[in-house]
Structure formats: structure tokens, C-alpha cells
Coordinates of C-alpha atoms and ligand atoms in Angstrom, one line a residue:
K3 CA 130.0 20.4 -227.3
V4 CA 127.4 22.9 -228.5
Y5 CA 129.2 25.6 -226.7
L6 CA 132.6 24.9 -228.4
H7 CA 130.9 24.5 -231.8
W8 CA 129.4 28.0 -231.3
L9 CA 132.7 29.5 -230.2
E10 CA 134.5 28.1 -233.2
G11 CA 131.9 29.3 -235.6
I12 CA 131.8 32.7 -234.0
R13 CA 130.7 35.7 -236.1
D14 CA 130.3 39.4 -235.8
W15 CA 126.9 40.4 -234.5
C16 CA 124.9 43.5 -234.7
I17 CA 125.4 45.3 -231.4
S18 CA 123.0 48.2 -231.6
R19 CA 119.4 48.2 -230.5
Q20 CA 116.7 50.9 -230.9
L21 CA 115.4 50.8 -227.3
W22 CA 115.0 53.4 -224.7
W23 CA 116.7 51.4 -222.0
G24 CA 120.2 50.1 -221.9
H25 CA 123.9 51.1 -222.1
R26 CA 124.1 53.8 -224.7
I27 CA 126.6 53.3 -227.5
P28 CA 129.7 55.4 -226.6
I29 CA 129.9 57.1 -230.0
W30 CA 129.9 60.8 -230.4
Y31 CA 129.3 62.7 -233.7
C32 CA 130.6 66.2 -234.4
N33 CA 127.6 68.4 -235.3
E34 CA 129.8 70.6 -237.6
C35 CA 132.0 68.2 -239.6
G36 CA 130.4 64.8 -238.8
E37 CA 133.6 63.2 -237.4
V38 CA 132.9 60.1 -235.4
H39 CA 134.5 59.7 -232.0
A40 CA 134.5 56.5 -229.9
S41 CA 135.2 57.3 -226.2
A42 CA 134.4 56.1 -222.8
T43 CA 133.6 59.7 -221.7
R44 CA 132.1 62.5 -223.6
P45 CA 134.9 64.3 -225.6
E46 CA 135.5 68.0 -224.9
R47 CA 135.8 68.9 -228.5
C48 CA 136.0 67.5 -232.0
S49 CA 139.4 66.2 -232.9
K50 CA 139.1 67.3 -236.5
C51 CA 137.6 70.8 -236.4
P52 CA 137.4 73.4 -233.6
S53 CA 133.7 72.6 -232.8
R54 CA 132.6 71.8 -229.2
S55 CA 129.2 70.8 -230.4
L56 CA 128.9 66.9 -230.3
H57 CA 126.0 64.5 -229.8
Q58 CA 125.9 60.9 -228.7
D59 CA 124.4 58.1 -230.7
S60 CA 120.9 57.4 -229.6
D61 CA 121.1 53.6 -230.0
V62 CA 121.8 51.4 -227.1
L63 CA 124.0 48.3 -226.9
D64 CA 122.5 44.8 -227.3
T65 CA 121.2 43.7 -223.9
W66 CA 123.9 41.0 -223.6
F67 CA 126.5 43.8 -223.3
S68 CA 125.2 44.6 -219.9
S69 CA 124.3 41.0 -219.0
W70 CA 127.8 39.6 -219.7
L71 CA 129.1 41.9 -216.9
W72 CA 126.6 40.4 -214.5
P73 CA 129.0 38.0 -212.5
F74 CA 131.2 40.9 -211.4
S75 CA 129.3 44.1 -211.9
T76 CA 126.8 42.9 -209.3
L77 CA 129.6 42.7 -206.8
G78 CA 130.7 46.4 -207.3
W79 CA 133.1 46.1 -210.2
P80 CA 135.0 48.1 -211.4
E81 CA 135.7 49.0 -207.7
E82 CA 137.9 46.5 -205.9
T83 CA 135.1 45.8 -203.4
E84 CA 135.3 43.3 -200.6
D85 CA 132.3 41.4 -202.1
L86 CA 134.2 41.1 -205.4
R87 CA 137.3 39.8 -203.7
Y88 CA 135.3 37.3 -201.7
F89 CA 132.6 36.1 -204.1
Y90 CA 134.4 36.3 -207.5
P91 CA 134.9 34.0 -209.3
T92 CA 131.7 32.1 -208.2
S93 CA 131.2 28.4 -208.3
L94 CA 128.0 27.6 -210.1
L95 CA 125.8 29.2 -212.7
I96 CA 122.3 27.8 -213.3
S97 CA 120.6 28.5 -216.6
A98 CA 118.4 27.0 -219.3
H99 CA 119.9 25.6 -222.5
D100 CA 118.4 28.3 -224.7
I101 CA 120.8 31.0 -223.6
I102 CA 124.0 29.1 -223.5
F103 CA 125.4 31.3 -226.3
F104 CA 123.7 34.5 -225.6
W105 CA 124.6 34.7 -222.0
I106 CA 126.9 32.0 -220.7
A107 CA 129.5 32.2 -223.4
R108 CA 129.5 36.0 -223.2
M109 CA 129.9 36.0 -219.4
V110 CA 133.0 33.8 -219.9
M111 CA 134.4 36.2 -222.5
A112 CA 133.7 39.3 -220.4
G113 CA 135.1 37.6 -217.3
F114 CA 138.4 36.9 -219.0
E115 CA 138.5 40.3 -220.7
F116 CA 137.8 42.4 -217.6
T117 CA 139.0 40.4 -214.7
G118 CA 141.3 37.9 -216.2
K119 CA 139.3 35.0 -214.5
V120 CA 136.7 32.6 -215.7
P121 CA 133.5 33.8 -213.8
F122 CA 132.3 30.3 -212.6
S123 CA 133.6 26.8 -212.7
H124 CA 130.3 24.9 -213.1
V125 CA 127.3 25.5 -215.3
H126 CA 124.1 23.6 -214.5
I127 CA 121.8 23.5 -217.5
H128 CA 118.1 22.9 -216.7
G129 CA 115.1 22.2 -218.9
I130 CA 112.4 24.5 -220.0
V131 CA 108.8 24.3 -218.7
R132 CA 106.5 23.6 -221.7
D133 CA 102.8 23.0 -221.9
E134 CA 101.2 19.5 -222.0
I135 CA 101.8 19.2 -225.7
G136 CA 105.3 20.5 -225.7
R137 CA 104.7 24.1 -226.8
R138 CA 106.7 26.9 -225.2
M139 CA 104.7 28.8 -222.7
S140 CA 103.8 32.3 -223.9
K141 CA 101.3 35.0 -223.2
S142 CA 100.1 35.0 -226.8
L143 CA 99.3 31.3 -226.7
G144 CA 97.6 31.8 -223.3
N145 CA 99.1 28.5 -222.1
S146 CA 101.1 29.8 -219.1
P147 CA 99.2 29.7 -215.9
D148 CA 99.8 32.3 -213.2
P149 CA 102.1 30.8 -210.6
I150 CA 100.1 32.7 -207.9
D151 CA 96.9 30.9 -208.9
I152 CA 98.7 27.6 -208.8
I153 CA 100.2 28.3 -205.4
N154 CA 96.8 29.3 -204.0
E155 CA 95.3 26.0 -205.2
Y156 CA 98.2 23.6 -204.5
G157 CA 100.6 25.3 -202.2
T158 CA 104.1 26.7 -202.7
D159 CA 105.9 23.6 -201.6
A160 CA 103.7 21.4 -203.7
L161 CA 104.6 23.4 -206.8
R162 CA 108.3 23.5 -206.0
F163 CA 108.6 19.9 -205.1
T164 CA 106.6 18.6 -208.0
M165 CA 108.5 20.6 -210.6
T166 CA 111.8 19.3 -209.2
L167 CA 110.6 15.8 -209.1
L168 CA 109.3 15.8 -212.6
T169 CA 112.2 17.6 -214.3
P170 CA 114.9 15.2 -215.5
T171 CA 118.4 16.7 -215.8
G172 CA 118.7 18.6 -219.0
Q173 CA 115.3 17.7 -220.4
D174 CA 112.3 19.9 -220.7
I175 CA 109.2 19.4 -218.6
L176 CA 105.7 19.1 -220.0
F177 CA 103.6 20.9 -217.4
S178 CA 100.0 20.4 -216.5
S179 CA 98.6 21.5 -213.2
K180 CA 97.1 18.1 -212.5
K181 CA 100.6 16.8 -212.0
L182 CA 100.8 19.0 -208.9
D183 CA 98.6 16.6 -207.0
T184 CA 101.7 14.6 -206.4
G185 CA 103.3 17.4 -204.4
K186 CA 100.1 18.3 -202.7
H187 CA 99.3 14.8 -201.5
F188 CA 102.9 14.4 -200.4
A189 CA 102.8 17.6 -198.3
N190 CA 99.6 16.3 -196.7
K191 CA 101.1 12.9 -196.0
L192 CA 104.1 14.5 -194.4
W193 CA 102.0 16.7 -192.3
N194 CA 99.8 13.9 -191.0
A195 CA 102.7 11.6 -190.2
S196 CA 104.5 14.4 -188.4
R197 CA 101.4 15.1 -186.3
L198 CA 101.3 11.5 -185.1
A199 CA 105.0 11.7 -184.3
I200 CA 105.0 15.0 -182.5
A201 CA 102.0 14.0 -180.4
N202 CA 104.1 11.1 -179.1
L203 CA 107.3 13.1 -178.5
E204 CA 106.0 15.2 -175.6
G205 CA 108.6 15.5 -172.9
F206 CA 111.2 13.8 -175.1
D207 CA 114.7 15.4 -174.9
P208 CA 117.0 14.2 -177.7
S209 CA 120.0 15.6 -176.0
K210 CA 119.6 13.4 -173.0
I211 CA 119.4 10.0 -174.8
A212 CA 122.3 8.1 -176.3
L213 CA 121.6 5.7 -179.1
K214 CA 123.9 3.1 -177.5
S215 CA 121.8 3.0 -174.4
L216 CA 118.7 1.9 -176.3
T217 CA 117.4 -1.6 -177.3
L218 CA 116.3 -1.2 -180.9
S219 CA 113.5 -3.2 -182.6
L220 CA 113.7 -4.6 -186.1
E221 CA 111.9 -1.7 -187.6
D222 CA 114.1 0.7 -185.7
R223 CA 117.3 -0.8 -187.1
W224 CA 115.7 -1.1 -190.5
I225 CA 114.6 2.6 -190.8
L226 CA 117.9 3.9 -189.4
S227 CA 119.7 1.8 -192.0
R228 CA 117.5 3.1 -194.8
L229 CA 117.9 6.7 -193.5
S230 CA 121.6 6.4 -193.6
K231 CA 121.6 5.2 -197.2
L232 CA 119.1 7.9 -198.1
T233 CA 121.3 10.6 -196.6
K234 CA 124.3 9.4 -198.5
E235 CA 122.4 9.3 -201.8
T236 CA 120.7 12.6 -201.3
R237 CA 124.1 14.3 -200.6
R238 CA 125.6 12.7 -203.7
N239 CA 122.7 13.6 -206.0
L240 CA 122.7 17.2 -204.9
A241 CA 126.4 17.5 -205.3
T242 CA 126.0 16.2 -208.9
Y243 CA 122.9 18.4 -209.6
R244 CA 120.6 15.5 -210.0
F245 CA 117.8 17.3 -208.2
N246 CA 115.0 15.1 -209.6
V247 CA 116.7 11.9 -208.5
A248 CA 117.3 13.4 -205.0
A249 CA 113.6 14.4 -204.8
R250 CA 112.4 10.9 -206.0
G251 CA 114.6 9.2 -203.3
L252 CA 113.2 11.4 -200.6
Y253 CA 109.6 10.9 -201.8
E254 CA 109.9 7.2 -201.8
F255 CA 111.6 7.0 -198.4
A256 CA 109.1 9.3 -196.7
W257 CA 106.0 7.7 -198.2
G258 CA 106.9 4.1 -198.9
E259 CA 109.1 3.4 -196.0
L260 CA 108.6 5.9 -193.2
C261 CA 104.8 6.5 -193.5
D262 CA 103.7 3.1 -194.9
W263 CA 105.8 0.9 -192.6
Y264 CA 107.7 2.6 -189.8
M265 CA 105.0 5.0 -188.6
E266 CA 102.5 2.1 -188.7
L267 CA 104.7 -0.2 -186.7
V268 CA 105.7 2.3 -184.1
K269 CA 102.1 2.8 -183.2
I270 CA 102.3 -0.5 -181.2
R271 CA 104.8 1.1 -178.8
F272 CA 103.2 4.6 -178.9
Y273 CA 99.9 3.1 -177.9
G274 CA 101.5 0.8 -175.3
D275 CA 103.1 1.4 -172.0
K276 CA 104.7 4.9 -171.9
K277 CA 107.1 3.9 -169.1
A278 CA 108.6 1.0 -171.0
P279 CA 112.1 1.3 -172.4
E280 CA 110.7 0.4 -175.8
Y281 CA 108.7 3.6 -175.7
V282 CA 111.9 5.7 -175.4
S283 CA 113.5 3.8 -178.3
A284 CA 110.4 4.5 -180.4
Q285 CA 110.6 8.2 -179.5
Y286 CA 114.3 8.4 -180.2
V287 CA 114.2 6.8 -183.6
T288 CA 111.0 8.6 -184.7
H289 CA 112.6 11.9 -183.7
K290 CA 115.9 11.1 -185.4
V291 CA 114.4 10.0 -188.7
L292 CA 111.9 12.9 -188.9
D293 CA 114.5 15.5 -188.0
S294 CA 116.9 14.2 -190.7
L295 CA 114.2 13.8 -193.3
L296 CA 112.9 17.3 -192.8
K297 CA 116.4 18.7 -193.2
L298 CA 117.0 16.7 -196.3
L299 CA 113.7 17.8 -197.7
H300 CA 114.1 21.4 -196.8
P301 CA 115.7 22.6 -200.1
F302 CA 112.7 21.1 -201.9
M303 CA 109.9 22.1 -199.5
P304 CA 111.1 25.0 -197.4
F305 CA 107.9 26.1 -195.8
I306 CA 106.3 22.9 -194.5
T307 CA 109.7 21.5 -193.3
E308 CA 110.4 24.7 -191.3
E309 CA 106.9 24.6 -189.8
I310 CA 107.1 21.0 -188.7
W311 CA 110.7 21.1 -187.6
Q312 CA 110.0 24.0 -185.3
K313 CA 107.6 21.8 -183.4
L314 CA 110.1 19.0 -182.9
P315 CA 111.7 18.8 -179.4
G316 CA 115.2 20.1 -179.4
S317 CA 114.8 22.3 -182.5
R318 CA 115.8 25.9 -182.3
E319 CA 116.4 28.9 -184.4
S320 CA 115.6 27.9 -188.0
I321 CA 116.0 24.7 -190.0
V322 CA 117.8 26.6 -192.7
R323 CA 120.7 27.1 -190.2
A324 CA 120.6 23.5 -188.8
K325 CA 123.4 21.1 -189.5
W326 CA 123.0 19.3 -192.9
P327 CA 122.6 15.5 -192.1
R328 CA 125.6 13.2 -192.6
S329 CA 125.2 9.5 -193.3
S330 CA 126.5 7.0 -190.7
K331 CA 128.1 3.8 -191.8
A332 CA 127.5 2.4 -188.3
L333 CA 123.8 2.6 -188.8
V334 CA 123.7 0.6 -192.1
D335 CA 122.3 -2.8 -191.2
E336 CA 122.0 -5.2 -194.1
Q337 CA 120.7 -7.9 -191.8
A338 CA 117.9 -5.7 -190.6
E339 CA 116.9 -4.9 -194.1
E340 CA 116.8 -8.5 -195.2
Q341 CA 114.7 -9.4 -192.1
M342 CA 112.3 -6.6 -192.6
A343 CA 111.8 -7.7 -196.2
V344 CA 110.6 -11.1 -195.0
L345 CA 108.1 -9.4 -192.6
Q346 CA 107.0 -7.0 -195.4
H347 CA 106.4 -9.9 -197.9
A348 CA 104.3 -11.8 -195.4
V349 CA 102.3 -8.7 -194.4
S350 CA 101.7 -7.8 -198.1
A351 CA 100.5 -11.4 -198.9
I352 CA 98.1 -11.4 -196.0
R353 CA 96.7 -8.0 -196.9
N354 CA 96.3 -9.1 -200.4
I355 CA 94.2 -12.1 -199.4
R356 CA 92.1 -9.8 -197.3
S357 CA 91.4 -7.5 -200.2
E358 CA 90.8 -10.3 -202.7
M359 CA 88.4 -12.1 -200.4
N360 CA 86.7 -8.9 -199.5
V361 CA 87.3 -9.2 -195.8
A362 CA 86.0 -6.1 -194.0
P363 CA 88.9 -4.0 -192.7
S364 CA 87.3 -4.1 -189.2
R365 CA 87.2 -7.9 -189.1
K366 CA 90.1 -9.6 -187.2
A367 CA 91.3 -12.7 -189.1
S368 CA 93.3 -15.8 -188.3
V369 CA 96.4 -16.7 -190.1
L370 CA 98.4 -19.9 -190.5
I371 CA 101.9 -19.7 -191.9
K372 CA 103.9 -22.8 -192.9
T373 CA 107.6 -22.0 -193.0
D374 CA 110.9 -22.9 -191.4
G375 CA 114.5 -21.8 -191.1
R376 CA 115.3 -18.1 -191.1
S377 CA 111.7 -16.9 -192.1
L378 CA 110.3 -18.9 -189.2
E379 CA 112.7 -17.2 -186.8
I380 CA 112.0 -13.7 -188.1
L381 CA 108.2 -14.1 -188.2
K382 CA 108.3 -15.5 -184.7
Q383 CA 110.3 -12.6 -183.4
N384 CA 108.0 -10.1 -185.0
E385 CA 104.7 -11.9 -184.5
E386 CA 103.2 -8.9 -182.7
S387 CA 104.0 -6.6 -185.6
L388 CA 102.6 -9.1 -188.1
K389 CA 99.3 -9.4 -186.2
F390 CA 99.0 -5.6 -185.7
L391 CA 99.7 -4.7 -189.4
C392 CA 97.3 -7.4 -190.8
R393 CA 94.5 -7.1 -188.2
V394 CA 95.0 -10.7 -187.2
D395 CA 94.0 -11.9 -183.7
H396 CA 95.1 -15.5 -183.9
D397 CA 98.1 -16.9 -185.7
E398 CA 100.1 -20.1 -186.0
I399 CA 103.6 -20.0 -187.5
S400 CA 105.4 -23.4 -187.7
P401 CA 106.9 -25.9 -190.2
S402 CA 104.1 -28.3 -189.6
V403 CA 101.0 -26.2 -190.5
E404 CA 98.4 -28.0 -192.5
K405 CA 96.1 -26.4 -195.0
P406 CA 92.8 -25.9 -193.3
E407 CA 89.4 -26.5 -195.0
L408 CA 87.9 -23.5 -196.7
A409 CA 90.9 -21.2 -196.6
A410 CA 92.4 -18.6 -198.9
S411 CA 96.1 -19.1 -199.5
S412 CA 99.2 -17.4 -200.8
V413 CA 102.8 -18.6 -201.4
C414 CA 105.7 -16.3 -201.2
D415 CA 109.4 -16.3 -200.2
G416 CA 109.3 -19.9 -198.9
M417 CA 106.1 -19.3 -196.9
E418 CA 102.7 -20.8 -197.3
I419 CA 100.1 -18.5 -195.9
Y420 CA 96.5 -19.6 -195.1
M421 CA 93.6 -17.6 -193.9
P422 CA 90.5 -19.7 -192.8
L423 CA 87.4 -18.1 -194.2
E424 CA 84.7 -19.8 -192.2
G425 CA 83.0 -17.2 -190.1
L426 CA 85.2 -14.5 -191.5
I427 CA 83.1 -13.7 -194.6
D428 CA 79.7 -14.7 -195.8
V429 CA 80.9 -17.5 -198.1
E430 CA 77.7 -17.7 -200.2
V431 CA 77.7 -13.9 -200.9
E432 CA 81.5 -14.0 -201.8
K433 CA 80.9 -17.0 -204.1
R434 CA 78.3 -15.1 -206.0
R435 CA 80.5 -12.0 -206.2
L436 CA 83.5 -13.9 -207.5
N437 CA 81.4 -15.9 -210.0
K438 CA 80.0 -12.7 -211.4
E439 CA 83.5 -11.2 -211.8
L440 CA 84.7 -14.5 -213.3
E441 CA 81.9 -14.4 -215.9
K442 CA 82.7 -10.9 -216.9
A443 CA 86.4 -11.6 -217.1
K444 CA 85.7 -14.6 -219.3
D445 CA 83.5 -12.6 -221.7
D446 CA 86.3 -10.0 -222.0
L447 CA 88.8 -12.8 -222.5
Q448 CA 86.7 -14.3 -225.4
M449 CA 86.3 -10.9 -227.1
T450 CA 90.0 -10.2 -226.9
L451 CA 90.9 -13.7 -228.1
K452 CA 88.5 -13.2 -231.1
K453 CA 90.2 -10.0 -232.0
L454 CA 93.6 -11.5 -231.8
T455 CA 92.7 -14.5 -234.0
N456 CA 91.2 -12.2 -236.6
R457 CA 93.7 -12.0 -239.4
D458 CA 92.4 -8.6 -240.6
F459 CA 92.9 -7.1 -237.2
V460 CA 96.4 -8.4 -236.6
T461 CA 97.7 -7.4 -240.0
K462 CA 95.9 -4.1 -240.4
A463 CA 95.8 -2.5 -236.9
K464 CA 98.7 -0.4 -235.7
P465 CA 101.4 -2.6 -233.9
E466 CA 100.9 -0.7 -230.6
V467 CA 97.2 -1.4 -230.7
V468 CA 97.8 -5.2 -231.3
E469 CA 100.4 -5.2 -228.6
R470 CA 97.9 -3.5 -226.2
E471 CA 95.3 -6.3 -226.9
R472 CA 98.0 -8.9 -226.3
Q473 CA 98.8 -7.3 -222.9
K474 CA 95.1 -7.2 -222.1
L475 CA 94.8 -10.9 -222.9
K476 CA 97.6 -11.7 -220.6
T477 CA 96.1 -9.6 -217.8
L478 CA 92.7 -11.3 -218.3
E479 CA 94.2 -14.7 -218.1
E480 CA 95.8 -13.9 -214.8
V481 CA 92.6 -12.4 -213.5
T482 CA 90.5 -15.5 -214.4
D483 CA 93.2 -17.8 -212.9
K484 CA 93.1 -15.8 -209.7
L485 CA 89.3 -15.8 -209.5
D486 CA 89.3 -19.6 -210.2
R487 CA 91.7 -20.1 -207.3
N488 CA 89.8 -17.9 -204.9
L489 CA 86.5 -19.7 -205.8
A490 CA 88.2 -23.0 -205.2
A491 CA 89.3 -21.7 -201.8
L492 CA 85.7 -21.1 -201.0
G493 CA 84.9 -24.7 -201.8
A494 CA 83.3 -24.0 -205.1
S495 CA 84.3 -26.1 -208.1
G496 CA 86.3 -23.8 -210.3
S497 CA 85.6 -23.2 -214.0
K498 CA 88.3 -25.5 -215.3
Ligands
ZN14 ZN1 134.1 68.4 -236.1

């Protein structure tokens, strides 16, 4: 729209510049009579008088006069080169929005004028990097860090990935180097997960194993299903130039699904019998998922993905020449995703109890889960995974579980989960800790309540400040409820 508006309101513009570099204006003046000649080549003589003494204008053309030739002059134009035939017109031009008129519109004009063709069919407009408070980066403001310093501190891939992740289509990005921690931590995470995987892929040859011959576990079917969806979404997002959405999807899959869940669960088989058929399934799926993820991530993090990929069995040449992954409908498994969600909810609830009750990570706990139907079946089938992920050495899963004395509890997804605390924690110490937290929370609650019942505050303070206090009140109410509940689980009489 902006583009068309500009073309409709088009005006003459001053084309000369007093610079020492550029295309010189092709105007020659007669040194005798002053006649002006416009000519592509230097005229032999003046057309008005007999003089052969002429001089060329010393001004050069506006820089866009050379820039607008860029799409075809770089390919050898005006010669009819092979490059020109093959590469022109091109498909995509990438540019920032500030030079739509200056450059893009002029390239289109020049393309039509000199070659009869539009120079590109798509234009992707990206944002501009600004500083934290939205100012343009400039040398005089001193707010533009040297990319080399950033790369030395955070890494090239971290910079590239974070910038892509944080830049919404068409909008500007407010840059601060602190944000690069995201990419740096992500690169570390990827590196560590890959190290665990590669250590367990020794002797594995992907070309000798067929997926059909394997018995897959729940987590295998789940991660392959998620990978297939991720591949499809990444391809679609890249095809529509939604680079930040593609980066977000890859980040969430790699961290939140592969590292947090699959790589944890697969340890059971990696640390188990290496001759068991389940070990080969674990190797196959780990290899497959990592191989595809690295390829999908390669455009965003070229160096680390190449480095890791080279170490995978069966990799050769360079990842940049490897086949771009395709999604497979056959691997999409909605049932596995639903089942995995049940396991994840149970695991999260148990981990939550552990952290609220301050159970030392090294302590093995017992767990009782009252459930029936589908959840019962899924948890029974994946009992070993549940115990491994929650550091539980004894469990009971059945519809007839009764709430034990002195146990922490949680309800989710039709499951009642109990963790007996006797012998697991020092109940008296825990009671004191929770009581102290409860007192503090209650004090805060009183203060906030006082503020919110004060007419002056509610009417005079900024609405967002009042809203923040209301949010705080809500959080504090939840916290005191939770502490009350946890204290009750310890056999203490609650505060209510
Ligand atoms: Zn003359």
C-alpha cells in the first residue's frame, strides 16, 4: 500500500550529487560556446561550433542510479551472460522497510526499463534493529555494539538465533545484549543433549535398521509424532517467511520436548541392557530425531549444527548439502500424544509435590495414585518411566488407593496423587519452614489488602499500579492456600 501510494505521488528528484565516487553524469560542456551535450559516450566535437574541446560534468548521479541496476548488473548485464539468463529474474528480495522507495521501487522501474522484466517476484520486508529504548543505532549515539565483541562473548550462532527468534515479521527489534543469553543457553543445551546421544550411538548404523522392524515405546511414538508436526510447521513457516515463528517452534521442541522429556526417558534404555531390542529402538529414534532437528535448525545455527551433525553416525560431506527433512503423515500419532500427556501431567504433579515439600532430590519417594480407566492403563504401562522421572522407588497405582496418613497430595486429570512424608522429610523442620513462609505471606496479604481498601490509593494511583496490586493479592491468596494445604498434609492444624 505504501509502495503504491509512493508510485502514484511520484515526483522529480534531484539526481546529482557532489561526491567523488559514483556514476558520473553523462553531460559534456563545450569549452568554447558552452553548448550542453547529453551522450552515453564522450562526443568527438561540439555540435554547435567547430571546437573539439569539451569537459564532462564533475557531479555524479544519485547512488540509487547504480543501485537500481543491481539485480541484473551483478549478473553481467548488458552482456547476455549465462548467469543473467539463468538467475534473472530472481525470486526473492530481502530488505528493510526504510528503503522500499529508494531502492525496491527503483529496481522494479529499472528492471522493466532495461530488461522488460520485473526483477523479483517476492519482497520480504524485515524490521530494523534498534536499541533498548527504540532509538536507531548509530555511531554518534554510541548505542551500536560491535558484532565481533558480541560474537566473542555469546557465539555466532547465539547471535543469529536470538535475533531471528526475537524479530517478529515486519516489526523492529529492540536490542540488548542480555537477550542473547537465550541463544547462548540454547546452544549449550543442544550441545549437552547431543553429547549424551552421540555417546550412545556408538556402532549404530542407521542404514541397516528399518523403522518397521522396531518395537517402539510410548516416548518413541510420541517424539516421532511431534517431530513430524514440527517438520511440517517449519517448512510452512520458512516458505511464508515467518522466520521467528519457525525459530520459536524449533526452540520449544528441542528444549521442552526433546531435552526435557525424551532425552530423560531414553536414559532408561541407554543405561540398561545394550543387547536388548529396546536399546536399538532408542538408538534409532534418538538418531532420527537429532538428525532431523539439526537439519531444520541449520539455517538458524549453521556452525553448531554442522559440528554436531558431523559426529552423528551415517553423516557425510556437509549438513548444508544433506536432504532437507520432510514430514511423514505415517508418523503422526495422536493417541501417543494423548497418552504421553497423561504421563507428563502425573510426573509434573509428583515433581511439584517434591519441590513444595522440600524433598531432597537424592531421596527416593513413594507414590500412591488413585485412578481408573484410561489413565490407569497408561500409567501402569509406563510405570517404569514414571518412577525413573520422579525418583520414586515404590508406587501403587489402582482405583482403590486410600489417602495415607501424613501425605502430600495433588489432584489432576482424574488422578489423585499421594506422597507419604513419614521418613521422607524431617516433618518438624518442614512445619517450621512452612509456618514461617505462611506468616510472611499473610503479612504481605494484609498490607496489600490495606492498600486496596484505601480509597485514596484506589482512586489516585495509576490504573496499572492498582491492577498490579490486585494481581499481587490474588497470587498471595493462592500462596497462603497452598501453604495451608501443605501444612495440613504435615498434620499441623492450618491457619483457617
Ligand atoms: Zn561549442
